[in-house]
Coordinates of C-alpha atoms and ligand atoms in Angstrom, one line a residue:
X698 CA -23.7 31.3 5.1
X699 CA -20.7 29.8 3.5
X700 CA -19.2 33.2 2.9
X701 CA -19.8 34.1 6.6
X702 CA -18.2 30.8 7.7
X703 CA -15.2 31.5 5.4
X704 CA -14.9 35.0 6.9
X705 CA -15.1 33.6 10.4
X706 CA -12.5 31.0 9.7
X707 CA -10.3 33.7 8.2
X708 CA -10.6 35.9 11.3
X709 CA -9.9 33.0 13.6
X710 CA -6.9 32.0 11.5
X711 CA -5.6 35.6 11.5
X712 CA -6.0 35.6 15.3
X713 CA -4.1 32.4 15.8
X714 CA -1.4 33.7 13.5
X715 CA -1.1 36.8 15.7
X716 CA -0.4 34.6 18.7
X717 CA 1.8 32.5 16.6
X718 CA 5.2 34.1 16.8
X719 CA 5.4 34.6 20.6
X720 CA 3.8 31.2 21.3
X721 CA 6.0 29.4 18.8
X722 CA 9.1 31.2 20.2
X723 CA 8.3 30.1 23.7
X724 CA 7.8 26.5 22.5
X725 CA 11.1 26.7 20.5
X726 CA 12.8 27.8 23.8
X727 CA 11.3 24.9 25.6
X728 CA 12.2 22.5 22.7
X729 CA 15.8 23.5 22.9
X730 CA 15.9 22.8 26.7
X731 CA 14.3 19.4 26.1
X732 CA 16.5 18.5 23.2
X733 CA 19.6 19.3 25.2
X734 CA 18.3 17.0 27.9
X735 CA 17.4 14.2 25.4
X736 CA 20.7 14.4 23.4
X737 CA 22.6 14.1 26.7
X738 CA 21.5 10.5 26.7
X739 CA 23.9 8.5 24.4
X740 CA 21.8 6.5 22.0
X741 CA 24.0 4.0 20.2
X742 CA 21.9 1.1 19.2
X743 CA 24.9 -1.2 19.6
X744 CA 24.5 -0.5 23.3
X745 CA 21.2 -1.8 24.9
X746 CA 21.8 0.2 28.1
X747 CA 21.8 3.4 26.0
X748 CA 18.4 2.5 24.5
X749 CA 17.0 1.7 28.0
X750 CA 17.8 5.2 29.3
X751 CA 16.2 6.8 26.3
X752 CA 13.1 4.6 26.6
X753 CA 12.7 5.8 30.2
X754 CA 13.1 9.4 29.2
X755 CA 10.5 9.0 26.4
X756 CA 8.0 7.3 28.7
X757 CA 8.2 10.2 31.1
X758 CA 7.8 12.9 28.4
X759 CA 4.9 11.2 26.6
X760 CA 3.1 10.4 29.8
X761 CA 3.4 14.0 30.9
X762 CA 1.5 14.9 27.7
X763 CA -1.4 12.5 28.4
X764 CA -0.2 9.7 26.1
X765 CA -0.5 6.0 27.1
X766 CA 2.8 4.5 26.3
X767 CA 4.3 1.1 26.2
X768 CA 7.6 -0.5 25.4
X769 CA 7.3 -3.2 22.8
X770 CA 9.7 -6.1 23.0
X771 CA 11.0 -7.3 19.7
X772 CA 13.7 -9.9 18.6
X773 CA 16.1 -6.9 18.8
X774 CA 15.9 -3.9 21.0
X775 CA 12.5 -2.7 22.2
X776 CA 10.4 -0.1 20.4
X777 CA 8.6 2.8 22.0
X778 CA 4.9 3.1 21.4
X779 CA 2.5 5.9 22.5
X780 CA -1.1 6.9 21.7
X781 CA -3.6 9.5 22.9
X782 CA -7.0 8.1 23.8
X783 CA -8.6 6.6 20.7
X784 CA -12.0 7.7 19.3
X785 CA -13.2 5.0 17.0
X786 CA -15.0 7.5 14.8
X787 CA -11.8 9.2 13.8
X788 CA -9.1 8.1 11.4
X789 CA -5.7 7.4 12.9
X790 CA -2.3 8.8 12.0
X791 CA 0.7 6.8 13.0
X792 CA 3.9 8.7 13.3
X793 CA 7.3 7.0 12.9
X794 CA 10.5 8.5 14.2
X795 CA 13.6 7.0 15.7
X796 CA 15.6 7.8 18.8
X797 CA 18.8 5.8 18.2
X798 CA 21.8 7.5 16.6
X799 CA 24.9 6.7 14.7
X800 CA 27.9 5.9 16.9
X801 CA 30.3 8.8 17.4
X802 CA 34.1 9.2 16.9
X803 CA 34.7 12.0 19.4
X804 CA 38.1 12.9 17.9
X805 CA 36.4 14.1 14.7
X806 CA 34.0 16.5 16.4
X807 CA 34.6 20.2 17.0
X808 CA 33.3 19.8 20.5
X809 CA 34.3 17.9 23.6
X810 CA 31.2 15.8 23.9
X811 CA 28.9 15.0 20.9
X812 CA 26.1 14.3 23.4
X813 CA 26.3 17.7 25.0
X814 CA 24.6 20.2 22.7
X815 CA 26.6 23.2 21.7
X816 CA 25.0 26.4 20.4
X817 CA 26.8 28.0 17.4
X818 CA 26.4 30.9 15.0
X819 CA 27.8 31.2 11.6
X820 CA 31.2 33.1 11.3
X821 CA 32.6 33.3 7.8
X822 CA 33.0 29.7 6.6
X823 CA 33.0 28.4 10.1
X824 CA 31.1 28.4 13.4
X825 CA 31.4 30.4 16.6
X826 CA 30.2 29.0 19.9
X827 CA 27.5 31.0 21.6
X828 CA 26.2 30.9 25.2
X829 CA 22.7 29.5 25.7
X830 CA 22.1 32.7 27.8
X831 CA 22.1 34.6 24.6
X832 CA 18.8 33.0 23.7
X833 CA 17.1 34.6 26.7
X834 CA 16.6 37.9 24.9
X835 CA 15.8 36.6 21.5
X836 CA 16.0 33.3 19.7
X837 CA 18.1 33.5 16.5
X838 CA 16.6 31.1 14.0
X839 CA 19.8 31.0 12.0
X840 CA 21.8 29.6 14.9
X841 CA 22.4 25.9 15.2
X842 CA 22.5 23.2 17.9
X843 CA 25.4 20.8 17.4
X844 CA 25.2 17.3 18.8
X845 CA 24.5 13.7 17.9
X846 CA 20.9 13.1 16.8
X847 CA 19.9 16.8 17.1
X848 CA 18.6 16.3 13.5
X849 CA 18.6 12.5 13.1
X850 CA 16.2 11.9 14.7
X851 CA 15.7 13.2 18.2
X852 CA 14.9 16.8 17.0
X853 CA 11.7 15.8 15.3
X854 CA 10.5 13.9 18.4
X855 CA 10.9 17.1 20.4
X856 CA 9.2 19.2 17.8
X857 CA 6.3 16.7 17.9
X858 CA 6.0 16.9 21.7
X859 CA 6.0 20.7 21.7
X860 CA 3.3 20.8 19.0
X861 CA 1.2 18.6 21.2
X862 CA 1.7 21.1 24.1
X863 CA 0.3 23.8 21.9
X864 CA -2.7 21.7 20.8
X865 CA -3.4 20.9 24.4
X866 CA -3.2 24.5 25.5
X867 CA -5.6 25.5 22.8
X868 CA -7.9 22.6 23.9
X869 CA -8.7 21.9 20.3
X870 CA -10.6 18.8 19.3
X871 CA -8.4 17.0 16.8
X872 CA -9.8 15.3 13.6
X873 CA -7.4 12.4 14.1
X874 CA -6.3 9.9 16.6
X875 CA -2.6 9.9 17.2
X876 CA -0.3 7.0 17.5
X877 CA 3.5 7.2 17.6
X878 CA 6.1 4.4 17.1
X879 CA 9.7 5.2 17.9
X880 CA 12.4 2.9 16.5
X881 CA 15.5 2.1 18.5
X882 CA 17.4 0.4 15.7
X883 CA 17.0 2.6 12.6
X884 CA 20.7 3.2 12.3
X885 CA 21.1 -0.6 12.5
X886 CA 18.7 -1.3 9.6
X887 CA 15.6 -1.9 11.8
X888 CA 15.9 -5.6 11.3
X889 CA 13.3 -6.5 13.8
X890 CA 10.7 -4.0 12.7
X891 CA 8.9 -5.9 10.0
X892 CA 8.3 -8.8 12.3
X893 CA 7.2 -6.5 15.1
X894 CA 4.5 -4.9 13.0
X895 CA 3.0 -8.4 12.5
X896 CA 3.1 -9.1 16.2
X897 CA 1.7 -5.7 17.2
X898 CA -0.6 -5.3 14.2
X899 CA -3.7 -4.3 16.3
X900 CA -1.8 -1.8 18.4
X901 CA -0.2 -0.1 15.3
X902 CA -3.5 -0.2 13.3
X903 CA -3.8 3.2 11.6
X904 CA -5.1 4.8 8.4
X905 CA -2.0 6.8 7.5
X906 CA 1.7 6.7 8.3
X907 CA 3.8 9.8 8.5
X908 CA 7.6 9.3 8.8
X909 CA 9.6 12.2 10.2
X910 CA 13.2 11.5 9.3
X911 CA 15.8 12.8 7.0
X912 CA 16.2 16.4 5.7
X913 CA 14.0 18.7 3.6
X914 CA 14.9 19.3 -0.1
X915 CA 18.3 20.9 -0.7
X916 CA 16.5 24.2 -1.4
X917 CA 15.4 24.2 2.2
X918 CA 11.7 24.5 1.3
X919 CA 8.9 22.5 2.9
X920 CA 9.0 19.0 1.5
X921 CA 6.8 15.9 1.3
X922 CA 8.2 12.6 0.0
X923 CA 6.0 9.8 -1.3
X924 CA 8.4 6.9 -1.5
X925 CA 11.9 5.7 -1.6
X926 CA 13.8 3.2 -3.8
X927 CA 14.7 -0.2 -2.6
X928 CA 18.0 -2.0 -3.1
X929 CA 19.6 -5.3 -3.8
X930 CA 23.2 -6.4 -4.7
X931 CA 25.1 -8.7 -7.0
X932 CA 28.7 -9.8 -6.7
X933 CA 30.2 -11.0 -10.1
X934 CA 33.5 -12.8 -10.3
X935 CA 35.3 -14.0 -13.5
X936 CA 38.3 -16.3 -13.6
X937 CA 41.6 -16.6 -15.3
X938 CA 44.5 -19.0 -14.4
X939 CA 44.1 -20.9 -11.1
X940 CA 46.9 -18.7 -9.5
X941 CA 48.2 -15.3 -10.7
X942 CA 50.8 -15.9 -13.4
X943 CA 53.8 -14.0 -14.7
X944 CA 52.5 -11.7 -17.5
X945 CA 55.7 -12.2 -19.5
X946 CA 55.4 -15.9 -19.6
X947 CA 51.6 -16.1 -20.0
X948 CA 50.5 -12.7 -21.4
X949 CA 48.8 -13.6 -24.8
X950 CA 48.1 -17.1 -23.5
X951 CA 46.3 -17.2 -20.2
X952 CA 42.9 -15.5 -20.5
X953 CA 42.7 -12.4 -18.3
X954 CA 39.7 -12.3 -15.9
X955 CA 39.9 -8.4 -15.7
X956 CA 39.3 -8.2 -19.5
X957 CA 36.5 -10.7 -19.4
X958 CA 34.8 -8.8 -16.6
X959 CA 35.3 -5.5 -18.5
X960 CA 33.5 -7.0 -21.6
X961 CA 30.8 -8.4 -19.4
X962 CA 30.2 -5.1 -17.5
X963 CA 30.3 -3.0 -20.6
X964 CA 27.6 -5.1 -22.2
X965 CA 25.2 -4.2 -19.3
X966 CA 25.0 -0.5 -20.1
X967 CA 25.4 1.8 -23.0
X968 CA 27.8 4.8 -22.9
X969 CA 25.0 7.1 -21.8
X970 CA 24.4 5.0 -18.7
X971 CA 21.2 3.3 -19.9
X972 CA 20.9 -0.4 -18.9
X973 CA 20.9 -2.7 -21.9
X974 CA 19.6 -5.8 -20.1
X975 CA 16.3 -6.8 -21.7
X976 CA 13.2 -5.9 -19.7
X977 CA 15.2 -4.0 -17.0
X978 CA 12.9 -0.9 -17.3
X979 CA 9.7 -2.7 -18.0
X980 CA 6.5 -1.4 -16.4
X981 CA 7.6 2.1 -15.8
X982 CA 5.4 4.8 -17.2
X983 CA 5.5 8.4 -16.4
X984 CA 2.3 10.2 -17.4
X985 CA 2.1 14.0 -18.0
X986 CA 0.8 14.7 -14.5
X987 CA 3.6 12.8 -12.9
X988 CA 6.2 14.5 -15.1
X989 CA 4.8 17.8 -14.1
X990 CA 5.3 17.0 -10.4
X991 CA 8.8 15.7 -11.1
X992 CA 9.6 18.9 -13.0
X993 CA 8.2 21.1 -10.2
X994 CA 11.0 20.0 -7.8
X995 CA 13.4 23.0 -7.6
X996 CA 16.6 21.1 -8.3
X997 CA 19.4 23.1 -9.8
X998 CA 21.2 20.9 -12.4
X999 CA 24.2 23.3 -12.5
X1000 CA 24.6 23.1 -8.8
X1001 CA 24.3 19.3 -8.7
X1002 CA 26.8 18.9 -11.6
X1003 CA 29.2 21.4 -9.9
X1004 CA 29.0 19.6 -6.6
X1005 CA 29.8 16.3 -8.3
X1006 CA 32.3 17.9 -10.7
X1007 CA 30.8 16.1 -13.7
X1008 CA 30.5 17.5 -17.2
X1009 CA 27.3 15.7 -18.0
X1010 CA 24.9 13.4 -16.2
X1011 CA 23.9 10.0 -17.6
X1012 CA 20.8 9.8 -19.8
X1013 CA 18.4 7.4 -18.0
X1014 CA 16.2 10.4 -17.4
X1015 CA 16.3 13.8 -18.9
X1016 CA 16.7 15.5 -15.5
X1017 CA 17.6 14.5 -11.9
X1018 CA 14.1 13.6 -10.6
X1019 CA 13.2 11.7 -13.7
X1020 CA 16.4 9.6 -13.4
X1021 CA 15.3 8.4 -9.9
X1022 CA 12.1 6.9 -11.2
X1023 CA 14.0 4.0 -12.8
X1024 CA 15.9 1.2 -11.2
X1025 CA 19.7 1.8 -11.4
X1026 CA 22.5 -0.6 -12.0
X1027 CA 25.7 0.6 -10.4
X1028 CA 29.2 -0.8 -10.0
X1029 CA 29.9 0.0 -6.4
X1030 CA 33.3 -1.7 -6.3
X1031 CA 35.8 -3.3 -8.7
X1032 CA 38.9 -5.4 -8.0
X1033 CA 41.5 -7.5 -9.7
X1034 CA 45.2 -8.0 -8.9
X1035 CA 46.9 -5.1 -7.3
X1036 CA 47.0 -1.4 -8.1
X1037 CA 49.1 1.7 -7.5
X1038 CA 52.5 1.1 -5.9
X1039 CA 51.6 -2.5 -5.3
X1040 CA 50.8 -3.2 -9.0
X1041 CA 52.4 -6.4 -10.2
X1042 CA 53.2 -7.8 -13.6
X1043 CA 50.8 -10.7 -13.5
X1044 CA 47.8 -12.2 -15.2
X1045 CA 45.4 -12.2 -12.2
X1046 CA 43.5 -15.3 -11.1
X1047 CA 40.1 -13.5 -10.8
X1048 CA 38.3 -10.2 -11.1
X1049 CA 35.2 -9.1 -9.1
X1050 CA 32.6 -6.4 -9.6
X1051 CA 30.2 -5.5 -6.8
X1052 CA 27.0 -4.2 -8.1
X1053 CA 24.0 -2.5 -6.5
X1054 CA 20.6 -2.2 -8.0
X1055 CA 18.3 0.4 -6.7
X1056 CA 14.7 -0.7 -7.1
X1057 CA 11.4 1.1 -7.8
X1058 CA 8.0 -0.4 -7.1
X1059 CA 7.6 -1.6 -10.7
X1060 CA 10.9 -3.5 -10.6
X1061 CA 10.9 -6.5 -8.4
X1062 CA 14.4 -7.3 -7.0
X1063 CA 14.3 -11.0 -7.8
X1064 CA 13.1 -10.3 -11.4
X1065 CA 15.9 -7.8 -12.1
X1066 CA 18.6 -10.1 -10.7
X1067 CA 17.3 -12.9 -12.9
X1068 CA 17.3 -10.6 -15.9
X1069 CA 21.0 -9.7 -15.3
X1070 CA 21.9 -13.4 -14.9
X1071 CA 20.0 -14.3 -18.0
X1072 CA 21.9 -11.5 -19.9
X1073 CA 25.2 -12.9 -18.7
X1074 CA 24.2 -16.5 -19.6
X1075 CA 23.4 -15.2 -23.1
X1076 CA 26.9 -13.8 -23.4
X1077 CA 28.0 -17.5 -23.3
X1078 CA 29.0 -17.6 -19.6
X1079 CA 28.6 -20.7 -17.4
X1080 CA 26.9 -19.0 -14.4
X1081 CA 27.5 -20.5 -10.9
X1082 CA 26.6 -19.4 -7.4
X1083 CA 29.7 -21.0 -5.9
X1084 CA 33.4 -20.8 -6.5
X1085 CA 34.3 -23.1 -9.4
X1086 CA 36.5 -26.1 -8.9
X1087 CA 39.7 -26.8 -10.9
X1088 CA 37.7 -29.2 -13.0
X1089 CA 34.9 -26.7 -13.7
X1090 CA 37.5 -24.0 -14.6
X1091 CA 39.0 -26.4 -17.1
X1092 CA 35.6 -27.4 -18.6
X1093 CA 34.2 -24.0 -19.3
X1094 CA 35.7 -21.3 -21.4
X1095 CA 33.8 -18.5 -19.7
X1096 CA 32.8 -19.0 -16.2
X1097 CA 31.3 -16.6 -13.7
X1098 CA 30.2 -16.7 -10.0
X1099 CA 27.2 -14.5 -9.2
X1100 CA 26.4 -14.1 -5.5
X1101 CA 23.1 -12.4 -4.7
X1102 CA 22.4 -10.0 -1.8
X1103 CA 19.2 -9.5 0.1
X1104 CA 16.4 -7.4 -1.2
X1105 CA 14.9 -4.3 0.5
X1106 CA 11.8 -3.3 -1.5
X1107 CA 10.9 0.1 -2.6
X1108 CA 7.7 1.9 -1.4
X1109 CA 5.7 4.6 -3.1
X1110 CA 2.4 6.2 -2.3
X1111 CA 0.4 7.5 -5.2
X1112 CA 0.8 11.2 -5.9
X1113 CA -3.0 11.5 -6.1
X1114 CA -3.6 9.9 -2.7
X1115 CA -6.4 12.0 -1.0
X1116 CA -4.6 12.2 2.4
X1117 CA -1.4 13.2 0.5
X1118 CA -3.3 16.0 -1.2
X1119 CA -4.7 17.1 2.2
X1120 CA -1.2 17.2 3.6
X1121 CA 0.0 19.3 0.6
X1122 CA -2.9 21.7 1.2
X1123 CA -2.1 22.0 4.9
X1124 CA 1.6 22.8 4.1
X1125 CA 0.6 25.2 1.4
X1126 CA -1.7 27.2 3.6
X1127 CA 0.7 27.1 6.6
X1128 CA 3.9 28.2 4.7
X1129 CA 2.3 30.1 1.8
X1130 CA 3.8 28.0 -1.0
X1131 CA 3.3 24.5 -2.3
X1132 CA 5.7 22.1 -0.7
X1133 CA 8.4 20.3 -2.8
X1134 CA 6.8 17.0 -3.8
X1135 CA 9.3 14.2 -4.2
X1136 CA 7.7 11.2 -5.9
X1137 CA 10.5 8.8 -4.8
X1138 CA 13.8 9.6 -3.2
X1139 CA 16.9 7.9 -4.5
X1140 CA 18.1 6.3 -1.2
X1141 CA 16.6 3.4 0.7
X1142 CA 14.9 3.7 4.0
X1143 CA 15.3 0.4 6.0
X1144 CA 11.7 0.7 7.2
X1145 CA 10.3 0.1 3.7
X1146 CA 9.3 -3.5 4.7
X1147 CA 7.5 -2.1 7.8
X1148 CA 5.7 0.4 5.5
X1149 CA 4.7 -2.3 3.0
X1150 CA 3.6 -4.6 5.8
X1151 CA 1.2 -2.0 7.2
X1152 CA -0.5 -1.5 3.7
X1153 CA -1.5 2.1 4.4
X1154 CA -0.5 5.2 2.6
X1155 CA 2.9 6.5 3.9
X1156 CA 4.5 9.9 3.6
X1157 CA 7.9 11.1 4.6
X1158 CA 7.6 14.6 6.0
X1159 CA 11.1 15.7 6.9
X1160 CA 11.6 18.4 9.5
X1161 CA 15.4 19.2 9.5
X1162 CA 17.9 21.3 7.5
X1163 CA 19.5 19.6 4.5
X1164 CA 23.1 20.5 5.6
X1165 CA 22.8 18.8 9.0
X1166 CA 25.8 16.5 8.7
X1167 CA 23.5 13.5 9.4
X1168 CA 25.6 10.4 10.4
X1169 CA 28.8 12.5 10.4
X1170 CA 30.7 14.5 13.0
X1171 CA 29.3 17.9 13.8
X1172 CA 25.6 16.9 13.2
X1173 CA 23.5 20.0 13.8
X1174 CA 20.0 21.3 13.7
X1175 CA 19.1 24.9 12.6
X1176 CA 16.9 26.5 15.3
X1177 CA 14.5 27.8 12.6
X1178 CA 13.7 24.2 11.7
X1179 CA 12.5 23.6 15.2
X1180 CA 10.0 26.4 14.7
X1181 CA 9.1 24.9 11.3
X1182 CA 8.6 21.4 12.7
X1183 CA 6.5 22.5 15.7
X1184 CA 4.2 24.5 13.3
X1185 CA 4.0 21.7 10.8
X1186 CA 3.1 19.0 13.3
X1187 CA 0.5 21.4 14.8
X1188 CA -0.9 22.1 11.3
X1189 CA -1.0 18.5 10.3
X1190 CA -2.9 17.4 13.4
X1191 CA -5.2 20.4 13.6
X1192 CA -5.9 21.6 10.1
X1193 CA -5.6 18.7 7.7
X1194 CA -8.9 17.9 6.1
X1195 CA -10.0 14.3 6.7
X1196 CA -10.3 12.6 3.3
X1197 CA -13.9 11.4 2.4
Ligands
LIG1836 ZN1 17.2 9.0 10.6

């Protein structure tokens, strides 16, 4: 019986694959038309009117597909929410995407209007504009659509809608309820999102969260990401004479704040880049299974090093993915006196280092900041959180001001999460190879607080090409990625096994 069932499923799958390419192509064509229409609406989150027009467009498109939609007011700009009718016996997937985009500097784009999608094909190292009519005969998956938010993040919304069309045409009963939350302020750090999730907790209630934002792995292969690092910052200032002094008169006499800061900073890390602050890496353990997943990511160390033009990487981890599993301590800016043509022969009055610390779930931001402060105290510094007065400067030999920045927490879903495993299986059977599994990505997604607030397993499933010029001029989306995204949304909703 089981064998028969298996055979039946295989035949059905084979049939649906046979329909696939024509059906998918027709949906890709439709997606391109819809994306052109959607991109035409400017979506700068600094402009509330922009967001309103986009909300109206979204309401229309989701309603056409049978969704109940609502606009959720927040302390900032409104969010868009949509859901298909809920069946209480099924688990719910909540999809998160965003429809706002980075603002544009028209002068830097190779097209007149960044909101009017331009079709281009590759020509040598550059791009050649093509007529959209050329797509009527056949759709070239290598060609690209150029325009703001084609990739980040309107493209994935359109892929989602067109996958829904196919599911509705097939009249399939889905194993999941579907909810969608579309952010209008992602490019502005989604400041009102964590509070909104508390206010709309019941509406957003779900079993799993899938985020469709950002690009696939640089290899271009199907990718699933289980988390992202958090971030916090420190600003460290050391002091010399009250005002900059002549280095001839006071060199050898007035203490130099740049030197002091250099000693301080060099005590934080060894020459291989490992943090020397006590307890900084506490709690991080990478077992064999985790290491195997990290090693399975097809990063090319030579390519990375060539891109960066570096001889050797630091040695926090023994390879790129391993290095991302730890919190980092980075000097993001450094300043004292003047440099270059403006350099002056002075002993400067102060020196400042701006640090950022990327966090992982094991490393609480407040704890790491205290450890760094403790380390600096142990060097003999009088640590302050304000600028010292003349009296204080005269009282303490070594004095430092440390200002602390906000904390955005990291998030990470367990690699063994059953729904994650089911997603991996879905992707593997759809695309014929295991997806690239990224345990934690290096950068910080501003929606981490939202994810941590929902307390459900979250996965980032990116849909777009890695070289999409996200946030920059000439943002683009490879047409093949539209086909990929439509098929992947379809497969996730239709063939992912519901975990026990
Ligand atoms: Zn984005």
